[in-house]
Amino acid sequence: MVRDENKPQAAIVGSAGEHLVLSKLLIKNFIAALAPEYTKSYDIIVLNKDGNSSFPIQVKSSYNSNYGWILSQKNEEEIKNLFYAFVDFQSSEEEPDIYIMKSSLVAKLVFVSHQIYLKVPGKKGQKHNDTNMRRLAFDFKKTWQNTPDLTKYLDKNEIAFLDKYSDGWLNEYKNAWHLLKN
């Protein structure tokens, strides 16, 4: 497989996302620092400006992706006080988008979308295998747009989930720094 010369390596994209979020936090008067390398579950530790409240942030970055961010089964578990910052680098030229969400919402989205993945058959009608990989999508409904009659596989709550988290659902989380405790 030939690597796209213009696309940065995944580790570079991840690091760029962490530093971008860190700089945004600092300019917003948070006391923040990168967590030590290989810290489990988060990338940045944040104190409010008074120093009496702290919380971690997990940064997930994607580069020129139409699908969203790759997560894992561990992201189905809510972590108290954890926030996520999802960074979307459309290209090296455009200003990236940052979406801020609570761990509880991410856990729900990742869990429900994976349950739907397991219920809906693949392109050739085969059953999907369970894996540790999960995804936070820009548009969960679009993922299944080519599947005829989803009501054969999904219940009304799962159909409602796809409708609610379809194109545009992320807009309320774009630059939602107000969700962080300051």
PDB file of C-alpha atoms in Angstrom:
ATOM      1  CA  MET A   1       0.000   0.000   0.000  1.00  0.00           C
ATOM      2  CA  VAL A   2       1.448   3.367  -1.052  1.00  0.00           C
ATOM      3  CA  ARG A   3       1.238   6.149   1.525  1.00  0.00           C
ATOM      4  CA  ASP A   4      -0.161   9.522   0.428  1.00  0.00           C
ATOM      5  CA  GLU A   5       2.892  11.799   0.565  1.00  0.00           C
ATOM      6  CA  ASN A   6       0.741  14.853   1.428  1.00  0.00           C
ATOM      7  CA  LYS A   7      -1.083  13.234   4.323  1.00  0.00           C
ATOM      8  CA  PRO A   8       0.723  13.461   7.672  1.00  0.00           C
ATOM      9  CA  GLN A   9       1.360  10.291   9.652  1.00  0.00           C
ATOM     10  CA  ALA A  10      -1.327   9.391  12.198  1.00  0.00           C
ATOM     11  CA  ALA A  11       0.988  10.097  15.149  1.00  0.00           C
ATOM     12  CA  ILE A  12       1.656  13.588  13.769  1.00  0.00           C
ATOM     13  CA  VAL A  13      -2.068  14.266  13.325  1.00  0.00           C
ATOM     14  CA  GLY A  14      -2.710  13.116  16.899  1.00  0.00           C
ATOM     15  CA  SER A  15       0.035  15.300  18.314  1.00  0.00           C
ATOM     16  CA  ALA A  16      -1.142  18.291  16.273  1.00  0.00           C
ATOM     17  CA  GLY A  17      -4.661  17.853  17.649  1.00  0.00           C
ATOM     18  CA  GLU A  18      -3.430  17.677  21.239  1.00  0.00           C
ATOM     19  CA  HIS A  19      -1.314  20.817  20.866  1.00  0.00           C
ATOM     20  CA  LEU A  20      -4.139  22.675  19.121  1.00  0.00           C
ATOM     21  CA  VAL A  21      -6.607  21.877  21.910  1.00  0.00           C
ATOM     22  CA  LEU A  22      -4.004  22.752  24.549  1.00  0.00           C
ATOM     23  CA  SER A  23      -3.379  26.167  22.968  1.00  0.00           C
ATOM     24  CA  LYS A  24      -7.130  26.869  22.782  1.00  0.00           C
ATOM     25  CA  LEU A  25      -7.510  26.005  26.481  1.00  0.00           C
ATOM     26  CA  LEU A  26      -4.624  28.228  27.521  1.00  0.00           C
ATOM     27  CA  ILE A  27      -5.939  31.215  25.577  1.00  0.00           C
ATOM     28  CA  LYS A  28      -9.310  30.694  27.315  1.00  0.00           C
ATOM     29  CA  ASN A  29      -7.650  31.091  30.758  1.00  0.00           C
ATOM     30  CA  PHE A  30      -7.560  27.438  31.692  1.00  0.00           C
ATOM     31  CA  ILE A  31      -4.454  26.063  33.356  1.00  0.00           C
ATOM     32  CA  ALA A  32      -3.665  23.075  31.173  1.00  0.00           C
ATOM     33  CA  ALA A  33      -0.817  20.760  30.255  1.00  0.00           C
ATOM     34  CA  LEU A  34      -0.233  17.674  28.206  1.00  0.00           C
ATOM     35  CA  ALA A  35      -0.463  14.535  30.311  1.00  0.00           C
ATOM     36  CA  PRO A  36       2.666  12.389  30.514  1.00  0.00           C
ATOM     37  CA  GLU A  37       3.087  10.169  27.464  1.00  0.00           C
ATOM     38  CA  TYR A  38       1.109   6.898  27.615  1.00  0.00           C
ATOM     39  CA  THR A  39      -1.276   8.216  30.279  1.00  0.00           C
ATOM     40  CA  LYS A  40      -4.321   5.992  30.100  1.00  0.00           C
ATOM     41  CA  SER A  41      -7.652   7.520  28.988  1.00  0.00           C
ATOM     42  CA  TYR A  42      -6.647  11.168  28.517  1.00  0.00           C
ATOM     43  CA  ASP A  43      -4.167  13.498  26.842  1.00  0.00           C
ATOM     44  CA  ILE A  44      -4.583  16.824  28.642  1.00  0.00           C
ATOM     45  CA  ILE A  45      -5.178  17.684  32.287  1.00  0.00           C
ATOM     46  CA  VAL A  46      -6.988  20.946  32.976  1.00  0.00           C
ATOM     47  CA  LEU A  47      -7.484  23.145  36.023  1.00  0.00           C
ATOM     48  CA  ASN A  48      -9.959  25.982  36.089  1.00  0.00           C
ATOM     49  CA  LYS A  49      -8.521  29.475  36.539  1.00  0.00           C
ATOM     50  CA  ASP A  50      -9.053  29.308  40.325  1.00  0.00           C
ATOM     51  CA  GLY A  51      -7.261  25.970  40.552  1.00  0.00           C
ATOM     52  CA  ASN A  52     -10.078  24.349  42.525  1.00  0.00           C
ATOM     53  CA  SER A  53     -11.508  22.083  39.828  1.00  0.00           C
ATOM     54  CA  SER A  54      -9.729  19.730  37.463  1.00  0.00           C
ATOM     55  CA  PHE A  55     -10.730  17.454  34.641  1.00  0.00           C
ATOM     56  CA  PRO A  56      -9.026  15.425  31.906  1.00  0.00           C
ATOM     57  CA  ILE A  57      -9.536  15.716  28.158  1.00  0.00           C
ATOM     58  CA  GLN A  58      -9.091  12.938  25.610  1.00  0.00           C
ATOM     59  CA  VAL A  59      -8.203  14.347  22.179  1.00  0.00           C
ATOM     60  CA  LYS A  60      -9.111  12.426  19.042  1.00  0.00           C
ATOM     61  CA  SER A  61      -7.963  13.775  15.701  1.00  0.00           C
ATOM     62  CA  SER A  62      -8.822  12.895  12.124  1.00  0.00           C
ATOM     63  CA  TYR A  63      -7.318  14.180   8.896  1.00  0.00           C
ATOM     64  CA  ASN A  64      -9.392  14.553   5.751  1.00  0.00           C
ATOM     65  CA  SER A  65     -11.863  11.893   6.860  1.00  0.00           C
ATOM     66  CA  ASN A  66     -15.453  11.682   5.688  1.00  0.00           C
ATOM     67  CA  TYR A  67     -16.323   9.160   8.363  1.00  0.00           C
ATOM     68  CA  GLY A  68     -15.335  10.672  11.693  1.00  0.00           C
ATOM     69  CA  TRP A  69     -12.986   9.370  14.354  1.00  0.00           C
ATOM     70  CA  ILE A  70     -11.792   5.879  15.170  1.00  0.00           C
ATOM     71  CA  LEU A  71     -12.369   4.848  18.781  1.00  0.00           C
ATOM     72  CA  SER A  72     -12.342   1.537  20.609  1.00  0.00           C
ATOM     73  CA  GLN A  73     -14.509  -0.570  22.875  1.00  0.00           C
ATOM     74  CA  LYS A  74     -13.005   1.143  25.951  1.00  0.00           C
ATOM     75  CA  ASN A  75     -14.674   4.394  24.833  1.00  0.00           C
ATOM     76  CA  GLU A  76     -18.067   2.806  25.567  1.00  0.00           C
ATOM     77  CA  GLU A  77     -17.310   3.300  29.247  1.00  0.00           C
ATOM     78  CA  GLU A  78     -18.177   6.679  30.743  1.00  0.00           C
ATOM     79  CA  ILE A  79     -15.353   8.217  32.783  1.00  0.00           C
ATOM     80  CA  LYS A  80     -16.395  10.737  35.408  1.00  0.00           C
ATOM     81  CA  ASN A  81     -15.332  14.333  34.587  1.00  0.00           C
ATOM     82  CA  LEU A  82     -13.723  13.286  31.268  1.00  0.00           C
ATOM     83  CA  PHE A  83     -14.297  15.412  28.193  1.00  0.00           C
ATOM     84  CA  TYR A  84     -13.442  14.637  24.604  1.00  0.00           C
ATOM     85  CA  ALA A  85     -12.107  17.097  22.057  1.00  0.00           C
ATOM     86  CA  PHE A  86     -12.607  15.768  18.532  1.00  0.00           C
ATOM     87  CA  VAL A  87     -10.379  17.601  16.068  1.00  0.00           C
ATOM     88  CA  ASP A  88     -11.206  17.496  12.364  1.00  0.00           C
ATOM     89  CA  PHE A  89      -8.310  18.542  10.151  1.00  0.00           C
ATOM     90  CA  GLN A  90      -9.925  18.850   6.712  1.00  0.00           C
ATOM     91  CA  SER A  91      -6.523  19.703   5.205  1.00  0.00           C
ATOM     92  CA  SER A  92      -3.279  21.371   6.161  1.00  0.00           C
ATOM     93  CA  GLU A  93      -4.615  24.645   4.721  1.00  0.00           C
ATOM     94  CA  GLU A  94      -8.001  24.977   6.453  1.00  0.00           C
ATOM     95  CA  GLU A  95      -8.733  25.878  10.062  1.00  0.00           C
ATOM     96  CA  PRO A  96      -9.607  22.635  11.870  1.00  0.00           C
ATOM     97  CA  ASP A  97     -12.944  22.136  13.604  1.00  0.00           C
ATOM     98  CA  ILE A  98     -12.992  21.134  17.277  1.00  0.00           C
ATOM     99  CA  TYR A  99     -15.982  19.443  18.896  1.00  0.00           C
ATOM    100  CA  ILE A 100     -16.243  19.238  22.700  1.00  0.00           C
ATOM    101  CA  MET A 101     -18.327  16.464  24.330  1.00  0.00           C
ATOM    102  CA  LYS A 102     -18.804  14.830  27.691  1.00  0.00           C
ATOM    103  CA  SER A 103     -17.677  11.264  28.157  1.00  0.00           C
ATOM    104  CA  SER A 104     -21.256  10.167  28.891  1.00  0.00           C
ATOM    105  CA  LEU A 105     -22.446  11.219  25.424  1.00  0.00           C
ATOM    106  CA  VAL A 106     -19.478   9.653  23.645  1.00  0.00           C
ATOM    107  CA  ALA A 107     -19.975   6.387  25.537  1.00  0.00           C
ATOM    108  CA  LYS A 108     -23.643   6.289  24.507  1.00  0.00           C
ATOM    109  CA  LEU A 109     -22.959   7.116  20.855  1.00  0.00           C
ATOM    110  CA  VAL A 110     -20.184   4.574  20.530  1.00  0.00           C
ATOM    111  CA  PHE A 111     -22.170   1.827  22.245  1.00  0.00           C
ATOM    112  CA  VAL A 112     -25.435   2.296  20.335  1.00  0.00           C
ATOM    113  CA  SER A 113     -23.768   2.755  16.947  1.00  0.00           C
ATOM    114  CA  HIS A 114     -21.791  -0.449  17.472  1.00  0.00           C
ATOM    115  CA  GLN A 115     -24.949  -2.378  18.400  1.00  0.00           C
ATOM    116  CA  ILE A 116     -26.484  -1.148  15.146  1.00  0.00           C
ATOM    117  CA  TYR A 117     -23.353  -2.229  13.251  1.00  0.00           C
ATOM    118  CA  LEU A 118     -23.715  -5.740  14.677  1.00  0.00           C
ATOM    119  CA  LYS A 119     -27.415  -5.966  13.713  1.00  0.00           C
ATOM    120  CA  VAL A 120     -27.235  -4.641  10.150  1.00  0.00           C
ATOM    121  CA  PRO A 121     -25.717  -7.072   7.636  1.00  0.00           C
ATOM    122  CA  GLY A 122     -22.696  -6.230   5.497  1.00  0.00           C
ATOM    123  CA  LYS A 123     -22.774  -5.350   1.783  1.00  0.00           C
ATOM    124  CA  LYS A 124     -22.999  -9.006   0.781  1.00  0.00           C
ATOM    125  CA  GLY A 125     -25.585  -9.866   3.448  1.00  0.00           C
ATOM    126  CA  GLN A 126     -23.028 -11.316   5.854  1.00  0.00           C
ATOM    127  CA  LYS A 127     -23.164 -10.854   9.611  1.00  0.00           C
ATOM    128  CA  HIS A 128     -20.670  -8.295  10.941  1.00  0.00           C
ATOM    129  CA  ASN A 129     -18.054  -9.689  13.299  1.00  0.00           C
ATOM    130  CA  ASP A 130     -17.664  -8.057  16.695  1.00  0.00           C
ATOM    131  CA  THR A 131     -14.383  -6.146  17.021  1.00  0.00           C
ATOM    132  CA  ASN A 132     -12.839  -3.671  19.462  1.00  0.00           C
ATOM    133  CA  MET A 133     -13.000  -0.909  16.855  1.00  0.00           C
ATOM    134  CA  ARG A 134     -15.663   1.773  17.213  1.00  0.00           C
ATOM    135  CA  ARG A 135     -16.376   5.008  15.363  1.00  0.00           C
ATOM    136  CA  LEU A 136     -17.805   8.405  16.140  1.00  0.00           C
ATOM    137  CA  ALA A 137     -19.392   9.446  12.843  1.00  0.00           C
ATOM    138  CA  PHE A 138     -20.167  12.821  11.320  1.00  0.00           C
ATOM    139  CA  ASP A 139     -23.401  11.221  10.127  1.00  0.00           C
ATOM    140  CA  PHE A 140     -24.445   7.878  11.613  1.00  0.00           C
ATOM    141  CA  LYS A 141     -27.445   7.628   9.283  1.00  0.00           C
ATOM    142  CA  LYS A 142     -25.304   8.008   6.143  1.00  0.00           C
ATOM    143  CA  THR A 143     -23.355   4.912   7.175  1.00  0.00           C
ATOM    144  CA  TRP A 144     -26.441   2.816   6.442  1.00  0.00           C
ATOM    145  CA  GLN A 145     -27.926   4.803   3.524  1.00  0.00           C
ATOM    146  CA  ASN A 146     -27.434   1.910   1.085  1.00  0.00           C
ATOM    147  CA  THR A 147     -29.096  -0.667   3.318  1.00  0.00           C
ATOM    148  CA  PRO A 148     -32.641  -1.340   2.147  1.00  0.00           C
ATOM    149  CA  ASP A 149     -35.357  -1.304   4.814  1.00  0.00           C
ATOM    150  CA  LEU A 150     -33.429  -0.807   8.042  1.00  0.00           C
ATOM    151  CA  THR A 151     -36.645  -1.514   9.960  1.00  0.00           C
ATOM    152  CA  LYS A 152     -36.056  -5.228   9.204  1.00  0.00           C
ATOM    153  CA  TYR A 153     -32.975  -5.107  11.432  1.00  0.00           C
ATOM    154  CA  LEU A 154     -33.402  -2.229  13.864  1.00  0.00           C
ATOM    155  CA  ASP A 155     -35.980  -1.288  16.473  1.00  0.00           C
ATOM    156  CA  LYS A 156     -37.665   2.126  16.632  1.00  0.00           C
ATOM    157  CA  ASN A 157     -35.138   3.455  19.176  1.00  0.00           C
ATOM    158  CA  GLU A 158     -32.226   2.565  16.905  1.00  0.00           C
ATOM    159  CA  ILE A 159     -33.940   4.170  13.898  1.00  0.00           C
ATOM    160  CA  ALA A 160     -34.556   7.287  16.041  1.00  0.00           C
ATOM    161  CA  PHE A 161     -30.856   7.255  17.008  1.00  0.00           C
ATOM    162  CA  LEU A 162     -29.828   7.292  13.331  1.00  0.00           C
ATOM    163  CA  ASP A 163     -32.247  10.138  12.630  1.00  0.00           C
ATOM    164  CA  LYS A 164     -31.076  12.200  15.606  1.00  0.00           C
ATOM    165  CA  TYR A 165     -27.355  11.716  14.919  1.00  0.00           C
ATOM    166  CA  SER A 166     -27.466  12.302  11.179  1.00  0.00           C
ATOM    167  CA  ASP A 167     -25.849  15.106   9.182  1.00  0.00           C
ATOM    168  CA  GLY A 168     -25.458  18.246  11.288  1.00  0.00           C
ATOM    169  CA  TRP A 169     -25.793  16.679  14.740  1.00  0.00           C
ATOM    170  CA  LEU A 170     -22.230  17.719  15.608  1.00  0.00           C
ATOM    171  CA  ASN A 171     -22.912  21.434  15.084  1.00  0.00           C
ATOM    172  CA  GLU A 172     -23.973  22.070  18.686  1.00  0.00           C
ATOM    173  CA  TYR A 173     -20.635  20.679  19.908  1.00  0.00           C
ATOM    174  CA  LYS A 174     -18.447  22.706  17.548  1.00  0.00           C
ATOM    175  CA  ASN A 175     -16.262  24.996  19.667  1.00  0.00           C
ATOM    176  CA  ALA A 176     -18.462  24.175  22.675  1.00  0.00           C
ATOM    177  CA  TRP A 177     -15.798  25.278  25.143  1.00  0.00           C
ATOM    178  CA  HIS A 178     -18.612  26.438  27.439  1.00  0.00           C
ATOM    179  CA  LEU A 179     -19.218  22.791  28.356  1.00  0.00           C
ATOM    180  CA  LEU A 180     -15.896  22.745  30.188  1.00  0.00           C
ATOM    181  CA  LYS A 181     -15.908  23.811  33.810  1.00  0.00           C
ATOM    182  CA  ASN A 182     -14.154  27.153  34.149  1.00  0.00           C
TER     183      ASN A 182
END
